[in-house]
mmCIF file of N, CA, C and O in Angstrom:
data_model
loop_
_atom_site.group_PDB
_atom_site.id
_atom_site.type_symbol
_atom_site.label_atom_id
_atom_site.label_comp_id
_atom_site.label_asym_id
_atom_site.label_seq_id
_atom_site.Cartn_x
_atom_site.Cartn_y
_atom_site.Cartn_z
ATOM 1 N N GLN A 1 -11.886 33.094 -8.537
ATOM 2 C CA GLN A 1 -10.950 33.926 -8.889
ATOM 3 C C GLN A 1 -9.609 33.173 -9.177
ATOM 4 O O GLN A 1 -9.327 32.607 -8.583
ATOM 5 N N ILE A 2 -9.110 33.534 -10.312
ATOM 6 C CA ILE A 2 -7.802 32.837 -10.532
ATOM 7 C C ILE A 2 -6.611 33.745 -10.585
ATOM 8 O O ILE A 2 -6.830 34.878 -11.198
ATOM 9 N N PHE A 3 -5.569 33.287 -10.138
ATOM 10 C CA PHE A 3 -4.426 34.249 -10.086
ATOM 11 C C PHE A 3 -3.236 33.819 -11.112
ATOM 12 O O PHE A 3 -2.938 32.484 -10.958
ATOM 13 N N LEU A 4 -2.825 34.619 -11.992
ATOM 14 C CA LEU A 4 -1.844 34.223 -13.046
ATOM 15 C C LEU A 4 -0.569 34.747 -12.759
ATOM 16 O O LEU A 4 -0.525 36.190 -12.628
ATOM 17 N N ASN A 5 0.355 34.015 -12.135
ATOM 18 C CA ASN A 5 1.619 34.846 -11.542
ATOM 19 C C ASN A 5 2.581 34.787 -12.709
ATOM 20 O O ASN A 5 2.898 33.733 -13.435
ATOM 21 N N GLY A 6 3.409 35.711 -12.839
ATOM 22 C CA GLY A 6 4.270 35.857 -13.725
ATOM 23 C C GLY A 6 4.037 36.537 -14.976
ATOM 24 O O GLY A 6 2.924 36.901 -14.986
ATOM 25 N N ASP A 7 4.755 36.288 -15.871
ATOM 26 C CA ASP A 7 4.023 37.059 -17.427
ATOM 27 C C ASP A 7 3.047 36.339 -17.864
ATOM 28 O O ASP A 7 2.538 35.230 -17.884
ATOM 29 N N VAL A 8 1.736 37.310 -18.406
ATOM 30 C CA VAL A 8 0.747 37.189 -19.005
ATOM 31 C C VAL A 8 0.757 37.770 -20.381
ATOM 32 O O VAL A 8 0.989 38.795 -20.498
ATOM 33 N N LEU A 9 0.274 37.065 -21.060
ATOM 34 C CA LEU A 9 0.006 37.341 -22.490
ATOM 35 C C LEU A 9 -1.204 37.008 -23.134
ATOM 36 O O LEU A 9 -1.949 36.006 -22.822
ATOM 37 N N VAL A 10 -2.098 38.112 -23.579
ATOM 38 C CA VAL A 10 -3.408 37.978 -24.173
ATOM 39 C C VAL A 10 -3.223 38.610 -25.926
ATOM 40 O O VAL A 10 -2.531 39.439 -26.062
ATOM 41 N N LEU A 11 -3.965 37.565 -26.648
ATOM 42 C CA LEU A 11 -3.864 37.670 -27.930
ATOM 43 C C LEU A 11 -5.086 37.939 -28.350
ATOM 44 O O LEU A 11 -5.939 36.971 -28.216
ATOM 45 N N ARG A 12 -5.402 38.727 -29.338
ATOM 46 C CA ARG A 12 -6.802 38.847 -30.028
ATOM 47 C C ARG A 12 -6.341 38.658 -31.703
ATOM 48 O O ARG A 12 -5.521 39.543 -32.286
ATOM 49 N N ASP A 13 -7.044 37.888 -32.373
ATOM 50 C CA ASP A 13 -7.188 37.907 -33.713
ATOM 51 C C ASP A 13 -7.297 39.110 -34.266
ATOM 52 O O ASP A 13 -8.012 39.925 -33.950
ATOM 53 N N ALA A 14 -7.035 39.269 -35.735
ATOM 54 C CA ALA A 14 -7.464 40.507 -36.361
ATOM 55 C C ALA A 14 -9.158 40.560 -36.167
ATOM 56 O O ALA A 14 -10.073 39.462 -36.383
ATOM 57 N N ASN A 15 -9.526 41.843 -35.904
ATOM 58 C CA ASN A 15 -10.903 42.309 -35.896
ATOM 59 C C ASN A 15 -11.443 42.731 -37.391
ATOM 60 O O ASN A 15 -10.919 42.569 -38.215
ATOM 61 N N ARG A 16 -12.644 43.264 -37.086
ATOM 62 C CA ARG A 16 -13.100 43.453 -38.747
ATOM 63 C C ARG A 16 -12.342 44.410 -39.503
ATOM 64 O O ARG A 16 -12.461 44.648 -40.895
ATOM 65 N N GLU A 17 -11.436 45.379 -38.657
ATOM 66 C CA GLU A 17 -10.921 46.243 -39.213
ATOM 67 C C GLU A 17 -9.323 45.918 -39.732
ATOM 68 O O GLU A 17 -8.641 46.618 -40.148
ATOM 69 N N GLY A 18 -8.941 44.534 -39.347
ATOM 70 C CA GLY A 18 -7.926 43.939 -39.676
ATOM 71 C C GLY A 18 -6.699 44.005 -38.424
ATOM 72 O O GLY A 18 -5.520 43.790 -38.847
ATOM 73 N N ARG A 19 -7.378 44.463 -37.141
ATOM 74 C CA ARG A 19 -6.359 44.698 -36.351
ATOM 75 C C ARG A 19 -6.188 43.604 -35.273
ATOM 76 O O ARG A 19 -7.122 43.439 -34.823
ATOM 77 N N THR A 20 -4.900 43.139 -34.781
ATOM 78 C CA THR A 20 -4.654 42.393 -34.104
ATOM 79 C C THR A 20 -4.468 43.168 -32.781
ATOM 80 O O THR A 20 -4.146 44.412 -32.720
ATOM 81 N N MET A 21 -4.210 42.548 -31.594
ATOM 82 C CA MET A 21 -4.201 43.030 -30.426
ATOM 83 C C MET A 21 -3.317 42.080 -29.621
ATOM 84 O O MET A 21 -3.366 40.765 -29.527
ATOM 85 N N ARG A 22 -2.126 42.773 -29.123
ATOM 86 C CA ARG A 22 -1.284 41.695 -28.213
ATOM 87 C C ARG A 22 -1.342 42.812 -26.578
ATOM 88 O O ARG A 22 -0.773 43.770 -26.708
ATOM 89 N N ILE A 23 -1.471 42.030 -25.330
ATOM 90 C CA ILE A 23 -1.593 42.370 -24.064
ATOM 91 C C ILE A 23 -0.399 41.888 -23.401
ATOM 92 O O ILE A 23 -0.697 40.719 -23.367
ATOM 93 N N GLU A 24 0.320 42.380 -22.931
ATOM 94 C CA GLU A 24 1.424 41.896 -22.139
ATOM 95 C C GLU A 24 1.669 42.383 -20.546
ATOM 96 O O GLU A 24 1.502 43.640 -20.576
ATOM 97 N N THR A 25 1.507 41.523 -19.969
ATOM 98 C CA THR A 25 1.531 42.175 -18.276
ATOM 99 C C THR A 25 2.239 40.961 -17.263
ATOM 100 O O THR A 25 2.819 40.203 -17.859
ATOM 101 N N ARG A 26 1.963 41.304 -16.109
ATOM 102 C CA ARG A 26 2.288 40.019 -15.174
ATOM 103 C C ARG A 26 1.364 40.258 -14.123
ATOM 104 O O ARG A 26 0.604 41.161 -13.860
ATOM 105 N N ASN A 27 1.339 38.994 -13.668
ATOM 106 C CA ASN A 27 0.342 38.982 -12.443
ATOM 107 C C ASN A 27 -1.026 39.263 -12.179
ATOM 108 O O ASN A 27 -1.284 40.342 -11.767
ATOM 109 N N ALA A 28 -1.512 38.627 -13.178
ATOM 110 C CA ALA A 28 -3.126 39.243 -13.362
ATOM 111 C C ALA A 28 -4.003 38.200 -12.438
ATOM 112 O O ALA A 28 -3.772 37.138 -12.038
ATOM 113 N N ARG A 29 -5.117 38.993 -12.047
ATOM 114 C CA ARG A 29 -6.435 38.263 -11.467
ATOM 115 C C ARG A 29 -7.564 38.284 -12.270
ATOM 116 O O ARG A 29 -7.852 39.132 -12.895
ATOM 117 N N VAL A 30 -7.832 36.923 -12.486
ATOM 118 C CA VAL A 30 -8.949 36.633 -13.579
ATOM 119 C C VAL A 30 -10.165 36.342 -12.813
ATOM 120 O O VAL A 30 -10.009 35.220 -12.220
ATOM 121 N N ARG A 31 -11.480 36.830 -13.408
ATOM 122 C CA ARG A 31 -12.607 36.224 -12.871
ATOM 123 C C ARG A 31 -13.293 35.341 -14.437
ATOM 124 O O ARG A 31 -13.911 36.288 -14.868
ATOM 125 N N PRO A 32 -12.996 34.323 -14.648
ATOM 126 C CA PRO A 32 -13.554 33.758 -15.869
ATOM 127 C C PRO A 32 -15.176 33.835 -15.955
ATOM 128 O O PRO A 32 -15.465 34.094 -17.005
ATOM 129 N N ASP A 33 -15.715 33.777 -15.185
ATOM 130 C CA ASP A 33 -17.321 33.646 -15.003
ATOM 131 C C ASP A 33 -17.749 35.205 -15.242
ATOM 132 O O ASP A 33 -19.122 35.107 -16.203
ATOM 133 N N ASP A 34 -17.099 36.197 -15.195
ATOM 134 C CA ASP A 34 -17.332 37.580 -15.450
ATOM 135 C C ASP A 34 -16.880 38.065 -16.699
ATOM 136 O O ASP A 34 -16.676 39.298 -16.902
ATOM 137 N N ASN A 35 -15.795 37.224 -17.418
ATOM 138 C CA ASN A 35 -15.067 37.526 -18.507
ATOM 139 C C ASN A 35 -14.327 38.859 -17.958
ATOM 140 O O ASN A 35 -14.024 40.042 -18.914
ATOM 141 N N TYR A 36 -13.667 38.955 -16.881
ATOM 142 C CA TYR A 36 -12.723 39.947 -16.382
ATOM 143 C C TYR A 36 -11.414 39.763 -15.641
ATOM 144 O O TYR A 36 -11.310 38.625 -15.373
ATOM 145 N N ALA A 37 -10.666 40.729 -16.060
ATOM 146 C CA ALA A 37 -9.406 40.582 -15.544
ATOM 147 C C ALA A 37 -8.815 41.848 -15.232
ATOM 148 O O ALA A 37 -9.235 42.972 -15.545
ATOM 149 N N GLU A 38 -7.771 41.769 -14.235
ATOM 150 C CA GLU A 38 -7.209 42.974 -13.712
ATOM 151 C C GLU A 38 -5.824 42.589 -13.125
ATOM 152 O O GLU A 38 -5.409 41.513 -12.826
ATOM 153 N N THR A 39 -4.848 43.816 -13.375
ATOM 154 C CA THR A 39 -3.408 43.630 -12.664
ATOM 155 C C THR A 39 -3.318 45.102 -12.021
ATOM 156 O O THR A 39 -3.810 46.183 -12.632
ATOM 157 N N ASP A 40 -2.188 45.105 -11.461
ATOM 158 C CA ASP A 40 -1.767 46.391 -10.716
ATOM 159 C C ASP A 40 -0.380 46.540 -11.325
ATOM 160 O O ASP A 40 0.450 47.608 -10.971
ATOM 161 N N GLU A 41 0.288 45.631 -12.411
ATOM 162 C CA GLU A 41 1.631 45.664 -12.790
ATOM 163 C C GLU A 41 1.775 46.574 -14.070
ATOM 164 O O GLU A 41 0.403 47.006 -14.688
ATOM 165 N N ASP A 42 2.909 47.071 -14.475
ATOM 166 C CA ASP A 42 3.147 47.533 -15.931
ATOM 167 C C ASP A 42 2.489 46.329 -17.044
ATOM 168 O O ASP A 42 2.020 45.129 -16.883
ATOM 169 N N ILE A 43 1.593 47.549 -17.881
ATOM 170 C CA ILE A 43 1.211 46.768 -19.063
ATOM 171 C C ILE A 43 1.562 47.301 -20.518
ATOM 172 O O ILE A 43 2.001 48.586 -20.409
ATOM 173 N N ARG A 44 1.771 46.410 -21.125
ATOM 174 C CA ARG A 44 1.667 46.924 -22.611
ATOM 175 C C ARG A 44 0.622 46.259 -23.611
ATOM 176 O O ARG A 44 0.562 45.191 -23.613
ATOM 177 N N VAL A 45 0.229 47.164 -24.408
ATOM 178 C CA VAL A 45 -1.183 46.978 -25.321
ATOM 179 C C VAL A 45 -0.478 47.450 -26.913
ATOM 180 O O VAL A 45 -0.380 48.411 -26.968
ATOM 181 N N ILE A 46 -0.418 46.488 -27.581
ATOM 182 C CA ILE A 46 0.140 46.558 -29.049
ATOM 183 C C ILE A 46 -0.967 46.167 -29.957
ATOM 184 O O ILE A 46 -1.486 45.138 -30.002
ATOM 185 N N SER A 47 -1.380 47.292 -30.882
ATOM 186 C CA SER A 47 -2.279 46.819 -31.815
ATOM 187 C C SER A 47 -1.970 47.996 -32.807
ATOM 188 O O SER A 47 -2.477 48.808 -33.052
ATOM 189 N N PRO A 48 -1.000 47.426 -33.584
ATOM 190 C CA PRO A 48 -0.594 48.465 -34.614
ATOM 191 C C PRO A 48 -1.875 49.132 -35.614
ATOM 192 O O PRO A 48 -2.824 48.246 -35.951
ATOM 193 N N PRO A 49 -1.657 49.980 -35.858
ATOM 194 C CA PRO A 49 -0.380 51.424 -35.218
ATOM 195 C C PRO A 49 -0.391 51.688 -33.961
ATOM 196 O O PRO A 49 0.427 52.773 -34.083
ATOM 197 N N ASP A 50 -1.042 51.258 -33.056
ATOM 198 C CA ASP A 50 -1.141 52.029 -31.563
ATOM 199 C C ASP A 50 -0.289 51.099 -30.971
ATOM 200 O O ASP A 50 -0.107 49.982 -30.794
ATOM 201 N N TYR A 51 0.580 51.893 -29.964
ATOM 202 C CA TYR A 51 1.302 50.960 -28.840
ATOM 203 C C TYR A 51 0.856 51.625 -27.351
ATOM 204 O O TYR A 51 1.266 53.063 -27.642
ATOM 205 N N MET A 52 0.587 51.441 -26.418
ATOM 206 C CA MET A 52 0.281 52.088 -25.202
ATOM 207 C C MET A 52 1.114 51.113 -23.978
ATOM 208 O O MET A 52 0.994 49.940 -24.065
ATOM 209 N N THR A 53 1.262 51.678 -23.318
ATOM 210 C CA THR A 53 2.113 51.269 -22.015
ATOM 211 C C THR A 53 1.450 52.029 -20.586
ATOM 212 O O THR A 53 1.026 53.308 -21.024
ATOM 213 N N GLY A 54 1.443 51.554 -19.805
ATOM 214 C CA GLY A 54 0.940 52.088 -18.499
ATOM 215 C C GLY A 54 1.178 51.453 -17.195
ATOM 216 O O GLY A 54 1.757 49.980 -17.439
ATOM 217 N N THR A 55 0.527 51.511 -16.151
ATOM 218 C CA THR A 55 0.570 50.538 -15.029
ATOM 219 C C THR A 55 -0.791 50.471 -14.332
ATOM 220 O O THR A 55 -1.591 51.338 -14.236
ATOM 221 N N GLY A 56 -1.260 49.183 -14.338
ATOM 222 C CA GLY A 56 -2.552 48.789 -13.817
ATOM 223 C C GLY A 56 -3.512 48.870 -14.776
ATOM 224 O O GLY A 56 -3.285 49.572 -15.814
ATOM 225 N N ALA A 57 -4.303 47.677 -14.988
ATOM 226 C CA ALA A 57 -5.339 47.575 -15.874
ATOM 227 C C ALA A 57 -6.586 46.947 -15.257
ATOM 228 O O ALA A 57 -6.209 46.093 -14.781
ATOM 229 N N THR A 58 -7.594 47.115 -16.263
ATOM 230 C CA THR A 58 -8.832 46.241 -16.159
ATOM 231 C C THR A 58 -9.218 46.099 -17.394
ATOM 232 O O THR A 58 -9.065 46.793 -18.246
ATOM 233 N N MET A 59 -9.556 44.673 -17.440
ATOM 234 C CA MET A 59 -10.063 44.119 -19.004
ATOM 235 C C MET A 59 -11.419 43.396 -18.899
ATOM 236 O O MET A 59 -11.307 42.715 -18.007
ATOM 237 N N LYS A 60 -12.206 43.507 -20.087
ATOM 238 C CA LYS A 60 -13.494 42.935 -20.121
ATOM 239 C C LYS A 60 -13.245 42.082 -21.273
ATOM 240 O O LYS A 60 -13.110 42.514 -22.452
ATOM 241 N N PHE A 61 -13.471 40.813 -21.134
ATOM 242 C CA PHE A 61 -13.393 39.767 -22.444
ATOM 243 C C PHE A 61 -14.714 39.580 -22.727
ATOM 244 O O PHE A 61 -15.810 39.354 -21.993
ATOM 245 N N GLY A 62 -14.921 39.204 -23.930
ATOM 246 C CA GLY A 62 -16.469 38.751 -24.574
ATOM 247 C C GLY A 62 -16.369 38.905 -26.312
ATOM 248 O O GLY A 62 -15.322 38.177 -26.616
ATOM 249 N N ASP A 63 -17.272 39.504 -26.824
ATOM 250 C CA ASP A 63 -17.170 39.701 -28.175
ATOM 251 C C ASP A 63 -15.826 40.311 -28.797
ATOM 252 O O ASP A 63 -15.628 40.253 -29.775
ATOM 253 N N GLY A 64 -15.395 41.190 -27.798
ATOM 254 C CA GLY A 64 -13.851 41.916 -28.140
ATOM 255 C C GLY A 64 -13.214 42.034 -26.824
ATOM 256 O O GLY A 64 -13.822 41.561 -25.741
ATOM 257 N N ILE A 65 -12.225 42.883 -26.965
ATOM 258 C CA ILE A 65 -11.500 43.226 -25.373
ATOM 259 C C ILE A 65 -11.630 44.734 -25.359
ATOM 260 O O ILE A 65 -11.404 45.396 -26.018
ATOM 261 N N GLN A 66 -12.074 44.872 -24.076
ATOM 262 C CA GLN A 66 -12.119 46.322 -23.712
ATOM 263 C C GLN A 66 -11.446 46.447 -22.572
ATOM 264 O O GLN A 66 -11.416 45.606 -21.656
ATOM 265 N N TYR A 67 -10.585 47.538 -22.311
ATOM 266 C CA TYR A 67 -9.575 47.437 -21.296
ATOM 267 C C TYR A 67 -9.308 49.062 -21.171
ATOM 268 O O TYR A 67 -9.517 49.814 -21.657
ATOM 269 N N SER A 68 -8.937 49.309 -19.820
ATOM 270 C CA SER A 68 -8.588 50.631 -19.159
ATOM 271 C C SER A 68 -7.141 50.338 -18.583
ATOM 272 O O SER A 68 -7.106 49.759 -17.456
ATOM 273 N N VAL A 69 -6.261 51.294 -18.983
ATOM 274 C CA VAL A 69 -5.136 51.324 -18.135
ATOM 275 C C VAL A 69 -5.326 52.673 -17.425
ATOM 276 O O VAL A 69 -5.529 53.454 -17.629
ATOM 277 N N LEU A 70 -4.694 52.074 -16.097
ATOM 278 C CA LEU A 70 -4.895 53.149 -14.913
ATOM 279 C C LEU A 70 -4.062 54.305 -14.447
ATOM 280 O O LEU A 70 -4.754 55.278 -14.025
ATOM 281 N N ALA A 71 -2.889 54.078 -14.778
ATOM 282 C CA ALA A 71 -1.907 55.264 -14.453
ATOM 283 C C ALA A 71 -0.865 55.330 -15.319
ATOM 284 O O ALA A 71 -0.339 54.146 -16.157
ATOM 285 N N ASN A 72 -0.074 56.099 -15.418
ATOM 286 C CA ASN A 72 1.110 56.603 -16.282
ATOM 287 C C ASN A 72 1.100 56.118 -17.340
ATOM 288 O O ASN A 72 1.965 55.333 -18.295
ATOM 289 N N VAL A 73 -0.097 56.487 -18.121
ATOM 290 C CA VAL A 73 -0.200 55.964 -19.553
ATOM 291 C C VAL A 73 0.324 56.930 -20.600
ATOM 292 O O VAL A 73 0.429 57.814 -20.596
ATOM 293 N N ARG A 74 1.080 56.162 -21.469
ATOM 294 C CA ARG A 74 1.517 56.603 -22.924
ATOM 295 C C ARG A 74 0.881 56.044 -23.938
ATOM 296 O O ARG A 74 1.106 54.801 -23.896
ATOM 297 N N ARG A 75 0.868 56.734 -25.041
ATOM 298 C CA ARG A 75 0.254 56.037 -26.203
ATOM 299 C C ARG A 75 0.991 56.558 -27.287
ATOM 300 O O ARG A 75 1.377 58.026 -27.314
ATOM 301 N N LYS A 76 1.322 55.965 -28.008
ATOM 302 C CA LYS A 76 2.162 56.288 -29.399
ATOM 303 C C LYS A 76 1.247 55.429 -30.651
ATOM 304 O O LYS A 76 0.755 54.440 -30.607
ATOM 305 N N HIS A 77 1.086 56.464 -31.764
ATOM 306 C CA HIS A 77 0.207 56.236 -32.913
ATOM 307 C C HIS A 77 1.073 56.589 -34.075
ATOM 308 O O HIS A 77 1.602 57.531 -34.335
ATOM 309 N N GLU A 78 1.531 55.504 -34.543
ATOM 310 C CA GLU A 78 2.454 55.603 -35.993
ATOM 311 C C GLU A 78 1.571 55.639 -37.185
ATOM 312 O O GLU A 78 0.635 54.982 -37.659
ATOM 313 N N VAL A 79 1.915 56.888 -37.931
ATOM 314 C CA VAL A 79 1.073 57.060 -39.247
ATOM 315 C C VAL A 79 1.686 56.164 -40.295
ATOM 316 O O VAL A 79 3.231 56.154 -40.173
ATOM 317 N N GLN A 80 0.700 55.892 -40.798
ATOM 318 C CA GLN A 80 1.386 54.841 -41.866
ATOM 319 C C GLN A 80 1.217 55.569 -43.448
ATOM 320 O O GLN A 80 0.232 55.930 -43.725
ATOM 321 N N ASN A 81 2.237 55.730 -44.130
ATOM 322 C CA ASN A 81 2.027 56.241 -45.646
ATOM 323 C C ASN A 81 1.334 55.173 -46.386
ATOM 324 O O ASN A 81 1.976 54.054 -46.453
ATOM 325 N N GLN A 82 0.574 55.813 -47.137
ATOM 326 C CA GLN A 82 -0.107 54.816 -48.323
ATOM 327 C C GLN A 82 0.537 55.166 -49.624
ATOM 328 O O GLN A 82 0.623 56.015 -50.259
#
């Protein structure tokens, strides 16, 4: 297990739908062999047009990023005019 103390930033390039992802948090615990990370701290997930915040999270890495925000979840979806 690896401890990332302080600011932690996870970036994902655009997926098939063209959406990027930026995850910001602090003090994460990472198990590289399991492609797994978690934090008890506040988290911010930005994947335009979605924006989510909350407290605590688990993340699974691999072909993509799967995450669960554990508490105080707020999500904002901005509608884009075409």
